[in-house]
Coordinates of C-alpha atoms and ligand atoms in Angstrom, one line a residue:
X1 CA -14.6 -8.3 -19.3
X2 CA -14.5 -11.8 -18.3
X3 CA -17.7 -13.3 -16.5
X4 CA -16.0 -13.4 -13.1
X5 CA -14.8 -9.7 -13.6
X6 CA -18.3 -8.7 -14.5
X7 CA -19.6 -10.3 -11.2
X8 CA -16.9 -8.6 -9.2
X9 CA -17.8 -5.1 -10.6
X10 CA -21.5 -5.8 -9.9
X11 CA -20.7 -6.8 -6.2
X12 CA -18.5 -3.9 -5.7
X13 CA -21.1 -1.6 -7.3
X14 CA -23.7 -2.9 -5.0
X15 CA -24.9 -0.7 -2.1
X16 CA -23.6 -3.2 0.4
X17 CA -20.0 -2.7 -0.8
X18 CA -20.5 0.9 -1.6
X19 CA -17.8 1.3 -4.3
X20 CA -19.9 2.6 -7.0
X21 CA -17.6 5.6 -7.2
X22 CA -14.9 3.3 -9.0
X23 CA -17.2 2.8 -12.0
X24 CA -18.9 6.4 -12.3
X25 CA -16.7 7.4 -15.2
X26 CA -16.8 3.9 -17.0
X27 CA -19.4 5.0 -19.7
X28 CA -16.8 7.4 -21.2
X29 CA -13.7 5.0 -20.8
X30 CA -12.2 2.9 -23.5
X31 CA -12.7 -0.8 -23.2
X32 CA -8.9 -1.3 -22.6
X33 CA -9.0 1.1 -19.6
X34 CA -12.1 -0.7 -18.1
X35 CA -10.4 -4.0 -18.5
X36 CA -7.2 -2.7 -16.7
X37 CA -9.2 -1.6 -13.7
X38 CA -11.3 -4.8 -13.7
X39 CA -8.0 -6.9 -13.9
X40 CA -6.5 -5.0 -10.9
X41 CA -9.7 -5.4 -8.8
X42 CA -9.7 -9.1 -9.7
X43 CA -6.0 -9.5 -8.5
X44 CA -6.8 -7.4 -5.3
X45 CA -9.8 -9.6 -4.7
X46 CA -7.9 -12.9 -5.2
X47 CA -5.0 -11.6 -2.8
X48 CA -7.1 -10.9 0.2
X49 CA -7.6 -14.3 1.8
X50 CA -10.1 -13.0 4.4
X51 CA -13.0 -12.8 2.1
X52 CA -11.9 -11.0 -1.2
X53 CA -12.7 -7.4 -1.6
X54 CA -16.1 -7.7 -0.3
X55 CA -14.7 -9.1 3.0
X56 CA -12.1 -6.4 3.1
X57 CA -14.9 -3.8 2.9
X58 CA -16.8 -5.4 5.6
X59 CA -13.9 -5.9 7.9
X60 CA -12.7 -2.3 7.4
X61 CA -16.2 -0.9 8.2
X62 CA -16.2 -2.8 11.4
X63 CA -12.7 -1.9 12.4
X64 CA -13.0 1.9 11.4
X65 CA -16.5 2.0 13.4
X66 CA -14.4 0.7 16.4
X67 CA -11.6 3.2 15.9
X68 CA -14.1 6.0 15.5
X69 CA -15.7 5.0 18.8
X70 CA -12.3 4.9 20.4
X71 CA -12.7 1.3 21.4
X72 CA -9.2 0.0 22.3
X73 CA -8.9 -3.7 21.0
X74 CA -7.0 -4.5 24.2
X75 CA -9.8 -2.9 26.4
X76 CA -10.7 -5.3 29.2
X77 CA -7.3 -6.9 29.2
X78 CA -5.0 -6.3 32.1
X79 CA -1.3 -6.2 31.1
X80 CA 1.5 -7.8 33.2
X81 CA 5.2 -8.3 32.9
X82 CA 5.4 -11.8 31.4
X83 CA 7.7 -14.6 32.6
X84 CA 10.4 -15.7 30.3
X85 CA 13.8 -16.9 30.3
X86 CA 16.6 -14.1 30.6
X87 CA 20.3 -14.7 29.8
X88 CA 23.7 -13.2 30.1
X89 CA 26.4 -14.2 27.6
X90 CA 29.3 -16.3 29.3
X91 CA 27.2 -17.7 32.2
X92 CA 26.6 -21.4 33.0
X93 CA 22.9 -21.1 32.4
X94 CA 23.6 -19.6 28.9
X95 CA 26.0 -22.5 28.1
X96 CA 23.7 -25.2 29.3
X97 CA 20.6 -23.8 27.4
X98 CA 22.6 -23.3 24.3
X99 CA 23.9 -26.9 24.3
X100 CA 20.4 -28.1 24.3
X101 CA 19.4 -26.0 21.4
X102 CA 22.5 -27.1 19.4
X103 CA 21.0 -30.6 19.2
X104 CA 18.1 -29.1 17.2
X105 CA 20.1 -26.7 14.9
X106 CA 20.0 -29.2 12.0
X107 CA 16.3 -29.3 11.7
X108 CA 15.3 -25.8 11.4
X109 CA 13.8 -23.8 8.5
X110 CA 14.2 -20.1 7.9
X111 CA 11.7 -17.5 7.1
X112 CA 13.0 -14.1 6.1
X113 CA 10.4 -11.3 5.9
X114 CA 11.8 -8.9 3.2
X115 CA 8.7 -7.0 1.6
X116 CA 9.1 -3.7 3.4
X117 CA 10.1 -0.7 1.6
X118 CA 12.3 0.6 4.2
X119 CA 10.7 4.2 4.1
X120 CA 12.2 5.2 7.5
X121 CA 15.7 4.4 5.9
X122 CA 15.2 6.1 2.8
X123 CA 17.6 3.8 0.9
X124 CA 16.9 3.5 -3.0
X125 CA 17.7 -0.3 -3.4
X126 CA 16.4 -3.3 -1.5
X127 CA 17.6 -3.4 2.0
X128 CA 19.0 -6.9 1.7
X129 CA 21.7 -5.7 -0.6
X130 CA 23.1 -3.4 2.0
X131 CA 26.5 -4.2 3.4
X132 CA 26.2 -5.4 6.9
X133 CA 29.6 -3.9 7.8
X134 CA 32.6 -2.3 5.9
X135 CA 35.3 -4.6 6.8
X136 CA 34.1 -7.3 4.3
X137 CA 31.2 -5.6 2.7
X138 CA 29.1 -8.8 3.0
X139 CA 25.4 -7.9 2.2
X140 CA 22.7 -8.9 4.6
X141 CA 21.3 -11.6 2.3
X142 CA 24.8 -13.2 1.9
X143 CA 25.4 -13.2 5.5
X144 CA 22.0 -14.9 6.2
X145 CA 22.5 -17.5 3.6
X146 CA 26.1 -18.1 4.5
X147 CA 25.0 -18.7 8.2
X148 CA 22.3 -21.2 7.2
X149 CA 24.8 -23.1 4.8
X150 CA 27.2 -23.1 7.7
X151 CA 25.0 -24.6 10.3
X152 CA 23.7 -27.0 7.7
X153 CA 27.2 -28.3 7.3
X154 CA 28.0 -28.4 10.8
X155 CA 24.8 -29.6 12.4
X156 CA 22.6 -31.0 9.6
X157 CA 22.2 -34.6 9.0
X158 CA 24.1 -36.0 5.9
X159 CA 22.7 -34.5 2.8
X160 CA 20.1 -32.4 4.4
X161 CA 19.4 -29.0 2.9
X162 CA 18.1 -26.4 5.5
X163 CA 15.4 -24.5 3.5
X164 CA 14.8 -20.7 3.3
X165 CA 11.6 -18.8 2.4
X166 CA 11.9 -15.2 1.5
X167 CA 8.8 -13.1 1.6
X168 CA 9.1 -10.2 -1.1
X169 CA 6.5 -7.6 -2.2
X170 CA 6.0 -6.0 -5.5
X171 CA 8.5 -3.4 -4.4
X172 CA 11.3 -6.0 -3.5
X173 CA 10.8 -9.0 -5.7
X174 CA 12.9 -7.8 -8.6
X175 CA 15.8 -6.6 -6.6
X176 CA 15.9 -9.7 -4.5
X177 CA 15.8 -12.1 -7.4
X178 CA 18.4 -10.2 -9.1
X179 CA 20.7 -10.2 -6.1
X180 CA 20.3 -13.9 -5.8
X181 CA 20.8 -14.5 -9.4
X182 CA 24.0 -12.4 -9.7
X183 CA 25.4 -14.3 -6.9
X184 CA 24.4 -17.9 -7.7
X185 CA 22.0 -17.9 -4.7
X186 CA 25.1 -17.2 -2.4
X187 CA 25.8 -21.0 -2.6
X188 CA 22.3 -22.4 -2.0
X189 CA 20.8 -24.8 -4.4
X190 CA 18.0 -23.8 -6.6
X191 CA 15.1 -25.7 -4.6
X192 CA 16.4 -24.6 -1.3
X193 CA 15.1 -21.2 -1.6
X194 CA 11.3 -20.5 -1.9
X195 CA 10.2 -17.1 -2.8
X196 CA 6.6 -16.1 -1.7
X197 CA 5.1 -12.6 -2.6
X198 CA 2.7 -10.5 -0.8
X199 CA -0.2 -9.1 -2.6
X200 CA 0.3 -5.6 -4.2
X201 CA -1.3 -4.3 -1.1
X202 CA -4.9 -3.7 0.0
X203 CA -7.2 -0.7 -1.2
X204 CA -6.5 2.5 0.6
X205 CA -9.6 3.7 2.5
X206 CA -11.0 7.3 2.2
X207 CA -13.6 7.4 4.8
X208 CA -15.5 5.2 7.6
X209 CA -17.5 3.6 4.9
X210 CA -14.3 2.0 3.6
X211 CA -14.7 3.9 0.2
X212 CA -11.6 2.9 -1.9
X213 CA -9.2 5.6 -2.8
X214 CA -8.8 5.8 -6.6
X215 CA -6.2 7.5 -8.9
X216 CA -8.3 10.2 -10.8
X217 CA -6.4 9.7 -14.0
X218 CA -6.0 5.9 -14.5
X219 CA -9.3 5.0 -12.4
X220 CA -7.2 2.4 -10.6
X221 CA -7.5 1.7 -6.9
X222 CA -4.7 3.1 -4.8
X223 CA -3.0 0.4 -2.7
X224 CA -1.0 0.3 0.5
X225 CA 0.9 -2.6 2.1
X226 CA -0.9 -5.0 4.3
X227 CA 2.0 -5.7 6.6
X228 CA 4.3 -8.4 7.4
X229 CA 1.6 -10.6 9.0
X230 CA 0.9 -11.7 5.5
X231 CA 3.7 -14.2 5.8
X232 CA 1.5 -16.9 7.7
X233 CA -1.1 -16.8 4.9
X234 CA 1.7 -17.1 2.3
X235 CA 3.3 -20.2 4.2
X236 CA -0.1 -21.7 4.1
X237 CA -1.2 -20.9 0.6
X238 CA 2.3 -22.0 -0.9
X239 CA 2.2 -25.1 1.1
X240 CA 5.6 -24.3 2.4
X241 CA 5.0 -24.9 6.0
X242 CA 3.3 -28.3 5.5
X243 CA 6.0 -29.4 3.0
X244 CA 8.9 -28.6 5.2
X245 CA 7.3 -30.4 8.1
X246 CA 6.0 -33.4 6.2
X247 CA 8.7 -33.9 3.4
X248 CA 11.9 -32.2 4.6
X249 CA 11.9 -33.3 8.2
X250 CA 12.1 -29.7 9.6
X251 CA 11.0 -29.3 13.1
X252 CA 11.5 -25.7 13.9
X253 CA 10.7 -22.4 12.1
X254 CA 12.8 -19.3 12.6
X255 CA 11.3 -16.0 11.4
X256 CA 13.7 -13.0 11.1
X257 CA 13.8 -9.5 9.5
X258 CA 15.7 -7.8 6.6
X259 CA 18.5 -6.1 8.3
X260 CA 19.8 -7.4 11.6
X261 CA 23.5 -8.3 11.4
X262 CA 23.2 -10.1 14.9
X263 CA 20.3 -12.3 14.1
X264 CA 21.9 -15.7 14.7
X265 CA 24.3 -15.7 17.5
X266 CA 21.6 -16.6 19.9
X267 CA 19.6 -19.0 17.8
X268 CA 20.7 -22.3 19.6
X269 CA 20.0 -20.5 22.8
X270 CA 16.5 -19.7 21.8
X271 CA 16.1 -23.2 20.6
X272 CA 17.3 -24.4 24.0
X273 CA 14.6 -22.4 25.7
X274 CA 11.9 -23.6 23.3
X275 CA 12.8 -27.1 23.9
X276 CA 13.2 -26.7 27.6
X277 CA 9.8 -24.9 28.2
X278 CA 8.1 -26.7 25.2
X279 CA 7.2 -23.4 23.7
X280 CA 5.0 -23.4 20.5
X281 CA 6.2 -19.8 19.9
X282 CA 9.2 -18.1 21.3
X283 CA 10.1 -14.5 20.8
X284 CA 13.6 -13.1 21.1
X285 CA 13.4 -10.1 23.3
X286 CA 15.7 -7.3 24.4
X287 CA 15.4 -4.7 27.2
X288 CA 13.2 -2.0 25.7
X289 CA 13.6 1.7 26.4
X290 CA 10.1 3.4 27.1
X291 CA 8.6 4.7 23.8
X292 CA 11.3 2.9 21.6
X293 CA 9.8 1.8 18.3
X294 CA 9.8 -1.9 19.3
X295 CA 6.8 -3.6 20.6
X296 CA 6.5 -4.7 24.2
X297 CA 5.7 -8.4 25.1
X298 CA 3.0 -8.4 27.8
X299 CA 1.0 -11.0 29.5
X300 CA -2.7 -10.1 29.2
X301 CA -5.5 -11.4 31.3
X302 CA -9.2 -10.6 30.4
X303 CA -10.8 -9.0 33.3
X304 CA -13.3 -11.2 35.0
X305 CA -12.0 -14.4 33.4
X306 CA -9.0 -16.6 33.4
X307 CA -8.3 -16.1 29.8
X308 CA -4.6 -15.3 29.5
X309 CA -2.4 -14.5 26.3
X310 CA 1.1 -13.5 26.0
X311 CA 1.4 -11.3 23.1
X312 CA 3.3 -8.4 21.5
X313 CA 1.6 -4.9 22.1
X314 CA 2.8 -2.8 19.3
X315 CA 4.7 0.3 20.3
X316 CA 2.0 2.7 19.3
X317 CA -0.5 0.8 21.6
X318 CA 1.5 0.2 24.8
X319 CA 1.1 3.5 26.2
X320 CA -2.7 3.9 26.0
X321 CA -3.0 0.3 27.3
X322 CA -1.0 1.0 30.4
X323 CA -2.7 4.4 31.0
X324 CA -6.1 2.7 30.7
X325 CA -5.3 -0.1 33.3
X326 CA -3.7 1.1 36.3
X327 CA -0.4 2.5 35.1
X328 CA -1.3 6.2 34.9
X329 CA 2.2 7.2 33.6
X330 CA 1.9 4.9 30.6
X331 CA 5.0 3.7 28.7
X332 CA 7.8 4.8 31.0
X333 CA 11.1 3.4 32.1
X334 CA 11.5 1.6 35.5
X335 CA 13.4 4.0 37.7
X336 CA 15.8 1.3 38.9
X337 CA 16.6 -0.4 35.7
X338 CA 16.2 2.5 33.3
X339 CA 14.2 0.3 30.9
X340 CA 10.6 -0.4 30.3
X341 CA 9.4 -3.3 32.4
X342 CA 8.1 -5.0 29.3
X343 CA 10.6 -6.9 27.3
X344 CA 11.0 -5.5 23.7
X345 CA 9.9 -7.7 20.8
X346 CA 12.5 -7.8 17.9
X347 CA 10.3 -10.0 15.7
X348 CA 12.6 -12.8 15.7
X349 CA 10.3 -15.6 16.4
X350 CA 10.8 -19.3 16.7
X351 CA 8.1 -21.8 16.2
X352 CA 7.5 -25.6 16.7
X353 CA 6.8 -26.4 13.0
X354 CA 4.2 -29.1 13.6
X355 CA 1.9 -27.0 15.9
X356 CA 2.4 -24.0 13.5
X357 CA 1.5 -25.9 10.6
X358 CA -1.6 -27.4 12.3
X359 CA -2.8 -23.8 13.2
X360 CA -2.4 -22.7 9.5
X361 CA -4.5 -25.8 8.5
X362 CA -7.2 -24.5 10.9
X363 CA -6.9 -20.7 10.2
X364 CA -5.4 -20.6 6.6
X365 CA -2.8 -18.2 8.1
X366 CA -5.2 -15.2 8.5
X367 CA -4.1 -12.8 11.0
X368 CA -6.1 -10.3 12.9
X369 CA -6.0 -6.9 11.4
X370 CA -6.1 -3.4 12.8
X371 CA -6.5 0.1 11.4
X372 CA -4.9 3.3 12.4
X373 CA -6.5 6.3 10.7
X374 CA -5.6 9.7 11.5
X375 CA -8.4 12.1 11.7
X376 CA -8.8 15.6 10.7
X377 CA -12.1 16.4 12.6
X378 CA -13.4 16.0 16.3
X379 CA -16.3 13.7 15.1
X380 CA -13.7 11.4 13.5
X381 CA -15.3 11.2 10.1
X382 CA -12.6 12.9 7.8
X383 CA -9.1 11.0 7.5
X384 CA -6.0 13.4 7.1
X385 CA -4.7 10.6 4.5
X386 CA -6.2 7.4 3.4
X387 CA -6.1 4.5 5.8
X388 CA -5.8 0.7 5.3
X389 CA -6.1 -2.6 7.3
X390 CA -2.8 -4.0 8.4
X391 CA -1.6 -7.3 10.0
X392 CA 1.6 -8.2 11.9
X393 CA 3.4 -11.5 12.1
X394 CA 4.1 -11.4 15.7
X395 CA 0.3 -11.5 16.4
X396 CA 0.4 -15.3 16.0
X397 CA -0.4 -16.0 19.7
X398 CA -4.0 -14.4 19.1
X399 CA -4.8 -17.4 16.6
X400 CA -3.5 -20.1 19.1
X401 CA -6.1 -22.2 21.1
X402 CA -6.1 -24.5 23.8
X403 CA -2.9 -25.8 25.3
X404 CA -0.9 -24.1 22.5
X405 CA -2.0 -20.8 23.7
X406 CA -0.2 -21.4 26.9
X407 CA 3.1 -22.4 25.2
X408 CA 4.1 -18.9 24.3
X409 CA 7.1 -17.3 25.7
X410 CA 10.3 -15.4 25.2
X411 CA 14.0 -15.4 25.4
X412 CA 15.6 -12.4 26.5
X413 CA 19.2 -11.1 26.4
X414 CA 20.9 -7.8 25.9
X415 CA 20.5 -6.1 22.5
X416 CA 24.2 -6.1 22.0
X417 CA 24.1 -9.8 21.4
X418 CA 21.1 -10.0 19.2
X419 CA 19.5 -6.9 17.7
X420 CA 20.8 -4.0 15.9
X421 CA 18.7 -3.4 12.7
X422 CA 19.3 -0.7 10.1
X423 CA 15.9 1.0 9.9
X424 CA 16.4 4.7 10.2
X425 CA 17.9 7.6 8.2
X426 CA 21.1 8.8 9.9
X427 CA 19.4 12.3 10.5
X428 CA 16.6 10.6 12.4
X429 CA 19.0 8.3 14.2
X430 CA 20.9 11.4 15.7
X431 CA 17.8 12.4 17.5
X432 CA 17.0 9.0 18.8
X433 CA 20.6 8.6 20.1
X434 CA 20.4 11.9 21.8
X435 CA 17.4 10.6 23.7
X436 CA 19.2 7.5 24.8
X437 CA 17.5 5.0 22.4
X438 CA 19.3 2.9 19.8
X439 CA 19.5 5.0 16.6
X440 CA 19.0 1.9 14.2
X441 CA 21.2 3.3 11.5
X442 CA 23.9 2.0 9.3
X443 CA 26.9 2.9 11.3
X444 CA 25.5 1.5 14.7
X445 CA 24.3 -1.7 12.7
X446 CA 27.9 -2.1 11.7
X447 CA 29.4 -1.2 15.0
X448 CA 27.1 -3.5 16.8
X449 CA 28.3 -6.5 14.8
X450 CA 31.8 -6.0 15.6
X451 CA 30.7 -5.5 19.2
X452 CA 28.9 -8.8 19.4
X453 CA 31.9 -10.8 18.2
X454 CA 34.2 -8.9 20.5
X455 CA 31.9 -9.5 23.5
X456 CA 31.7 -13.2 22.9
X457 CA 35.5 -13.3 22.6
X458 CA 35.9 -11.5 25.8
X459 CA 33.2 -13.8 27.5
X460 CA 35.7 -16.7 27.1
X461 CA 38.7 -14.7 28.1
X462 CA 40.3 -13.3 25.1
X463 CA 41.8 -9.7 25.3
X464 CA 40.1 -7.4 23.1
X465 CA 40.6 -3.6 23.6
X466 CA 38.0 -1.2 22.5
X467 CA 38.8 2.2 20.8
X468 CA 37.1 5.4 21.8
X469 CA 33.7 6.4 20.1
X470 CA 33.8 8.1 16.7
X471 CA 31.3 10.4 15.5
X472 CA 30.3 10.5 11.9
X473 CA 27.3 12.5 10.7
X474 CA 26.2 13.1 14.3
X475 CA 26.1 9.4 15.1
X476 CA 28.5 8.1 17.9
X477 CA 29.7 4.6 17.4
X478 CA 32.7 2.4 18.4
X479 CA 33.9 1.2 15.2
X480 CA 37.2 -0.1 16.1
X481 CA 38.6 -2.7 16.3
X482 CA 36.7 -4.6 13.6
X483 CA 36.1 -8.2 14.3
X484 CA 34.3 -10.3 11.7
X485 CA 34.1 -14.0 12.3
X486 CA 32.4 -15.7 9.4
X487 CA 29.8 -18.4 10.2
X488 CA 32.0 -21.0 8.4
X489 CA 34.5 -20.3 11.2
X490 CA 32.2 -20.0 14.1
X491 CA 28.3 -19.8 14.3
X492 CA 27.5 -19.4 18.0
X493 CA 29.2 -18.7 21.3
X494 CA 29.5 -22.4 22.1
X495 CA 31.9 -22.8 19.4
X496 CA 34.4 -20.1 20.4
X497 CA 36.2 -22.2 22.9
X498 CA 37.0 -24.8 20.3
X499 CA 38.5 -22.2 17.8
X500 CA 40.3 -20.1 20.5
X501 CA 41.5 -23.0 22.9
X502 CA 43.8 -20.7 24.8
X503 CA 42.0 -17.4 24.8
X504 CA 44.2 -15.6 27.2
X505 CA 46.7 -15.7 24.4
X506 CA 44.8 -13.9 22.0
X507 CA 45.2 -10.1 22.1
X508 CA 43.5 -7.6 19.9
X509 CA 44.6 -3.9 20.1
X510 CA 42.1 -1.2 19.7
X511 CA 43.3 -0.3 16.2
X512 CA 43.1 -3.5 14.8
X513 CA 40.8 -5.3 12.3
X514 CA 40.4 -9.2 12.3
X515 CA 38.5 -11.1 9.7
X516 CA 38.5 -14.9 9.8
X517 CA 36.7 -17.3 7.6
X518 CA 36.7 -21.1 6.6
X519 CA 35.4 -23.1 5.0
X520 CA 38.5 -25.2 6.1
X521 CA 39.2 -25.6 9.7
X522 CA 40.8 -22.6 11.6
X523 CA 42.2 -22.7 15.1
X524 CA 43.6 -19.5 16.7
X525 CA 45.9 -20.6 19.5
X526 CA 48.1 -17.5 20.1
X527 CA 47.9 -14.1 18.4
X528 CA 49.1 -10.6 19.2
X529 CA 47.3 -8.2 16.6
X530 CA 47.9 -4.7 16.3
X531 CA 46.9 -3.9 12.7
X532 CA 44.8 -5.7 10.1
X533 CA 44.8 -9.4 9.6
X534 CA 42.7 -11.6 7.3
X535 CA 42.7 -15.3 8.0
X536 CA 41.4 -17.6 5.3
X537 CA 41.3 -21.3 4.9
X538 CA 40.0 -23.3 1.8
X539 CA 37.9 -26.3 2.1
X540 CA 39.7 -29.5 3.3
X541 CA 42.7 -27.5 4.7
X542 CA 43.6 -26.6 8.1
X543 CA 45.0 -23.4 9.6
X544 CA 46.6 -23.2 13.0
X545 CA 47.5 -19.6 14.1
X546 CA 50.3 -20.0 16.8
X547 CA 52.7 -17.3 18.3
X548 CA 51.7 -14.9 15.5
X549 CA 52.4 -11.3 16.0
X550 CA 51.1 -8.7 13.4
X551 CA 51.7 -5.1 13.5
X552 CA 50.9 -3.0 10.6
X553 CA 49.2 0.3 9.5
X554 CA 45.9 -1.5 9.3
X555 CA 42.5 0.0 8.2
X556 CA 41.4 3.6 9.0
X557 CA 38.4 5.6 8.1
X558 CA 38.1 8.7 6.1
X559 CA 35.1 11.0 5.7
X560 CA 32.6 10.0 2.8
X561 CA 32.3 12.8 0.1
X562 CA 29.2 13.6 -2.1
X563 CA 30.5 11.4 -4.8
X564 CA 30.6 8.2 -2.5
X565 CA 28.0 5.5 -3.0
X566 CA 24.8 5.8 -1.0
X567 CA 25.7 3.1 1.4
X568 CA 28.8 5.0 2.3
X569 CA 27.1 8.4 2.4
X570 CA 24.5 6.9 5.0
X571 CA 27.5 6.1 7.2
X572 CA 29.5 9.4 6.5
X573 CA 32.8 7.3 6.5
X574 CA 34.7 4.9 4.3
X575 CA 37.4 2.4 5.0
X576 CA 41.0 2.9 3.7
X577 CA 42.6 -0.4 3.8
X578 CA 46.3 0.9 4.1
X579 CA 48.1 -2.4 5.1
X580 CA 46.6 -5.9 5.5
X581 CA 48.3 -9.2 6.7
X582 CA 47.0 -12.4 5.2
X583 CA 47.3 -15.7 6.9
X584 CA 46.3 -19.1 5.3
X585 CA 47.4 -22.8 5.2
X586 CA 51.0 -21.6 4.0
X587 CA 51.4 -19.1 6.8
X588 CA 51.7 -15.3 6.6
X589 CA 51.6 -13.6 3.2
Ligands
LIG1 N1 7.9 -6.3 6.0 C1 7.4 -7.2 4.9 N2 6.2 -6.7 4.5 C2 5.5 -5.6 4.9 C3 6.0 -4.8 6.0 C4 7.2 -5.2 6.6 O1 7.9 -8.2 4.6 O2 4.4 -5.2 4.4 C5 9.2 -6.8 6.7 C6 10.3 -5.8 6.6 O3 11.0 -5.9 5.3 C7 11.1 -6.2 7.8 C8 10.1 -6.6 8.8 O4 8.9 -7.0 8.1 O5 12.0 -7.1 7.4 C9 9.7 -5.5 9.7 O6 9.2 -4.4 9.2 P1 9.5 -3.0 9.7 O7 9.0 -2.0 9.1 O8 11.1 -3.0 10.1 O9 8.8 -3.2 11.2 P2 8.7 -2.2 12.4 O10 7.5 -1.4 12.3 O11 9.8 -1.7 12.8 O12 8.2 -3.2 13.6 C10 8.4 -4.6 13.6 C11 7.4 -5.1 14.6 C12 7.8 -4.6 16.2 C13 9.2 -5.0 16.4 C14 10.2 -4.5 15.4 C15 11.5 -4.9 15.6 O13 6.2 -4.8 14.3 O14 6.9 -5.2 17.0 O15 9.6 -4.3 17.7 O16 9.7 -4.9 14.0 O17 12.5 -4.7 14.6

């Protein structure tokens, strides 16, 4: 062992750290096996920024003690519904705020958290490779990058490259890098993407003394993920936040998750709100159904003081917090609105980069942690399965201080416009949908993307019919017509009036499919569509659609079978493209 490894072993072996069980079998082990364990411990020690493994034990003992005593970390805080800015698509208020945000769109950096395994979805690959919808089969990573490149081209200063940082984990690194490589980074330049990796997790804990769980055969420590809150520490240690601010002229930071095909329609709106209210941190929020697995944003006031914070209360903590503070029914819907009074956090966050980066310099990006052990006995001394400390990225308001702490708010809009993740296995989604909660499955993620384009088109006056709901694998969704407007055609509601200058002359029937992409300039003046139409325009060219009527057999759906690929089986249907009209600079082909 190296000297540093010997020191670490000694430290963990000490009574204070209480990990001697890890080394009990060492006398009988080969030097190679011992080195392997020591090497793993050293890596875990280095990866835990909040004091190495000794710090981890100390922090864990404290949090486990609080958990055993039933101390609620939010005890003594009174929740209230916070104030924020709420919007509806198509209103003057929406347009005015979005216009303010558009001015900032060219100075934004993007952070994609994609280290999660997606256990609830049960997909075998990385989630970023899943198709967002079946009309074009564009995968999530492609969609995100294509969007960033499109706003860079439209709103960035000459030669600017809007940066993207992707947080991966041990589980997702290889898949993410392979996907980027196979597709030439989907058009981004090499230095434009930074990849940061979460540690390989933190030790799983067996008991209240924070004894590490160990694999009996290899004698290695068993680890579990530490949560998406790691992103802040990584943006600090990698220097990404600082470099983007000081060298790349980036002013805003947008965090988003791995499978939300509606992530960016409302980005300029959110920027407008941040600018107007001078928000250091702005969370995109949606009306939340009681008990839905999305956190609630609450304004918390410390009893007996004027200390106030606006923060996400995670979905498993909201009910006990409410019950303990004057809301005896806990997490329930408001009878009038049918929604929880607390806006739902979708973890799409917008920060002022200067303030954010300053906080990182002060805190090194360390987030508060929590532990959630499930106990077997009443005395709360035996765990059903090993626990671990976790942290969440939306907890950033807890490390803000002074004036910054007051500059936390949210932008709320109906989820049809901004949020439809693919997180759940179809069978679980069926139950959720029956309860009236968004199922968060592949088919609804797809339907909602078409839905958002259609809603924005309707908001400016286009005539877009909707077909009846279809049911596949028990999930109900409106899958037709399919409308996909690529970001090199339009990136946000403000642009729709430019590309559809006479919206009342655009008619799309319920059995239609419309896919429009640039990168050249496309304007749709008048169109009567009853079938499938794909409009494409190469760079430097122009396409004007005028007096065009298209009627054909279009695209239909057929049931998936056992031989279909996994992304099809999780939907239960596939597309059969019977007939497609194509329109380009030369007209109809
Ligand atoms: N993720 C990581 N590393 C981790 C865990 C997750 O990068 O260790 C990523 C993951 O890939 C995804 C995102 O973080 O992109 C969110 O993970 P997920 O498991 O989908 O989070 P949830 O438990 O569903 O909850 C989060 C927020 C919650 C919010 C919800 C909205 O904690 O407050 O309402 O996302 O989608």
